[in-house]
Structure formats: C-alpha cells, structure tokens
CSV table of C-alpha atoms in Angstrom, one decimal:
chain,number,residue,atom,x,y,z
A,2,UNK,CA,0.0,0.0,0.0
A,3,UNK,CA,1.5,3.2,-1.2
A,4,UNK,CA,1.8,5.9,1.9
A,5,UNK,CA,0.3,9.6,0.5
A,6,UNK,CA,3.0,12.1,0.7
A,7,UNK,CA,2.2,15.0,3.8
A,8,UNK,CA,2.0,17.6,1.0
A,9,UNK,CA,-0.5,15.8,-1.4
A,10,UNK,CA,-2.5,14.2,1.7
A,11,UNK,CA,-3.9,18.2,2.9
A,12,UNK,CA,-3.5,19.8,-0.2
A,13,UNK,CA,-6.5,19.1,-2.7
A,14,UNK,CA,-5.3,20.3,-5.5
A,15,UNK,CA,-1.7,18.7,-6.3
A,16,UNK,CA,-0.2,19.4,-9.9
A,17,UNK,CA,2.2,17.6,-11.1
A,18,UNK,CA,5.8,19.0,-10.5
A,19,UNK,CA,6.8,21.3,-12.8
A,20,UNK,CA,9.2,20.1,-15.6
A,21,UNK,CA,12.7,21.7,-15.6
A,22,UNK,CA,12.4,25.3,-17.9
A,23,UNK,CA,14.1,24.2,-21.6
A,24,UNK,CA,17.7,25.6,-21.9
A,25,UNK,CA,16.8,27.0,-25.5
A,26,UNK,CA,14.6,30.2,-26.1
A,27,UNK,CA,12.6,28.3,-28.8
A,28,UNK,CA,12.3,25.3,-26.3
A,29,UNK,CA,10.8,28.3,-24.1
A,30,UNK,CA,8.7,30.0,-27.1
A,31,UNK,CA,7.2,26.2,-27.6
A,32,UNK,CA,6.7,25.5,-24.5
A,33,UNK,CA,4.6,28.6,-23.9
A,34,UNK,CA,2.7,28.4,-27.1
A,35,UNK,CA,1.8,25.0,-26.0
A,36,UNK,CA,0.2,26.3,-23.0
A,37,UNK,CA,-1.3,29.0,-24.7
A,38,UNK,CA,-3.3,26.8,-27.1
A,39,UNK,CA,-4.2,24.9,-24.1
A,40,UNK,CA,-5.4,27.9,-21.8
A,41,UNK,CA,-7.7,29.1,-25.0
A,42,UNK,CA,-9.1,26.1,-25.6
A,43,UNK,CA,-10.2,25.5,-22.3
A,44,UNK,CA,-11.9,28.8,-22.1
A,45,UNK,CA,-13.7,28.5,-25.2
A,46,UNK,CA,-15.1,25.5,-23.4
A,47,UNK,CA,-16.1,27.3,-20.5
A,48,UNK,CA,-17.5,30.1,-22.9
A,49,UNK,CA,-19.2,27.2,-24.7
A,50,UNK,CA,-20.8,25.7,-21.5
A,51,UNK,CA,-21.6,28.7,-20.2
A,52,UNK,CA,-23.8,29.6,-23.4
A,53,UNK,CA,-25.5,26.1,-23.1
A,54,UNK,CA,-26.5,27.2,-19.1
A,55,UNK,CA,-27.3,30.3,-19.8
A,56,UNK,CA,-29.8,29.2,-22.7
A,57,UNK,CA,-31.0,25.9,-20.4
A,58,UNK,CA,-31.7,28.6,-17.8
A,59,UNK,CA,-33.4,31.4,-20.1
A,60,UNK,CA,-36.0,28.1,-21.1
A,61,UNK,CA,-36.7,26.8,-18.2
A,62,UNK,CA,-37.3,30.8,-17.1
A,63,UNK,CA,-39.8,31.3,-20.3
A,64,UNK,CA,-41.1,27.8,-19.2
A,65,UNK,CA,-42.2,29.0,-15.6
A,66,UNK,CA,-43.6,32.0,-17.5
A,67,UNK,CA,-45.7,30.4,-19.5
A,68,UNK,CA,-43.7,30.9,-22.9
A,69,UNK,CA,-45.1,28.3,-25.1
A,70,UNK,CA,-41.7,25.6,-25.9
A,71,UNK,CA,-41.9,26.1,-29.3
A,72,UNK,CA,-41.7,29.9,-29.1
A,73,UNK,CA,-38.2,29.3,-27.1
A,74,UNK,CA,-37.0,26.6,-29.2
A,75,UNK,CA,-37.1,29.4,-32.1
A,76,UNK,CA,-36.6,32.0,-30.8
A,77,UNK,CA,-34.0,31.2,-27.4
C-alpha cells in the first residue's frame, strides 16, 4: 500500500511537479505556445458551457412563465 506524501494528503489540488524550464529560447517559445493553445481552448469551453446554461436557464425561465416551448425553441 502506497503511503500519500504529507504535502498531497492536505493539499487538494496537487499538480504535477513542474518540468525543468528548456535551456533553449525556442524550447521556451514552444513550450509557452503550447500552453497558450491549451489555456484558450479551455476557455472556449467554458465560454461554450456557459452559453448552453445560460440558454437551459433562459427556457426553463420562459417555461415558468408560460412561454409556449416552441416559441423558445425558435426563438431562445
């Protein structure tokens, strides 16, 4: 059985360690357009899921007004 280490054990949120910095400056360039792609695709996610809420919520809104469904379907 493996024993957690003290940090990891009351600290939720554990990255993994962070890889040595490349030597080169287009190792670094790379590296940080790597994580640049990343970082925008996960917010267009969130932008994405945040549309789908926001439209879930605005029907269920019109629904509990009395909008008729296929009025929001069109038109939400």
């Amino acid at each position: 059985m493996a024993v957690p280490d003290a940090a990891t054990e009351h600290t939720p949120f554990v990255s993994s360690p962070t890889p040595r910095w490349p030597e080169t400056e287009q190792a670094r360039e790379a590296l940080i357009d790597s994580e640049t792609a990343e970082l925008n695709q996960l917010l267009d996610r969130i932008d994405g899921l945040t549309h789908e809420a926001r439209r879930r919520l605005r029907r269920l809104e019109h629904h509990r007004r009395g909008v008729a469904v296929q009025w929001t379907d069109l038109h939400g």
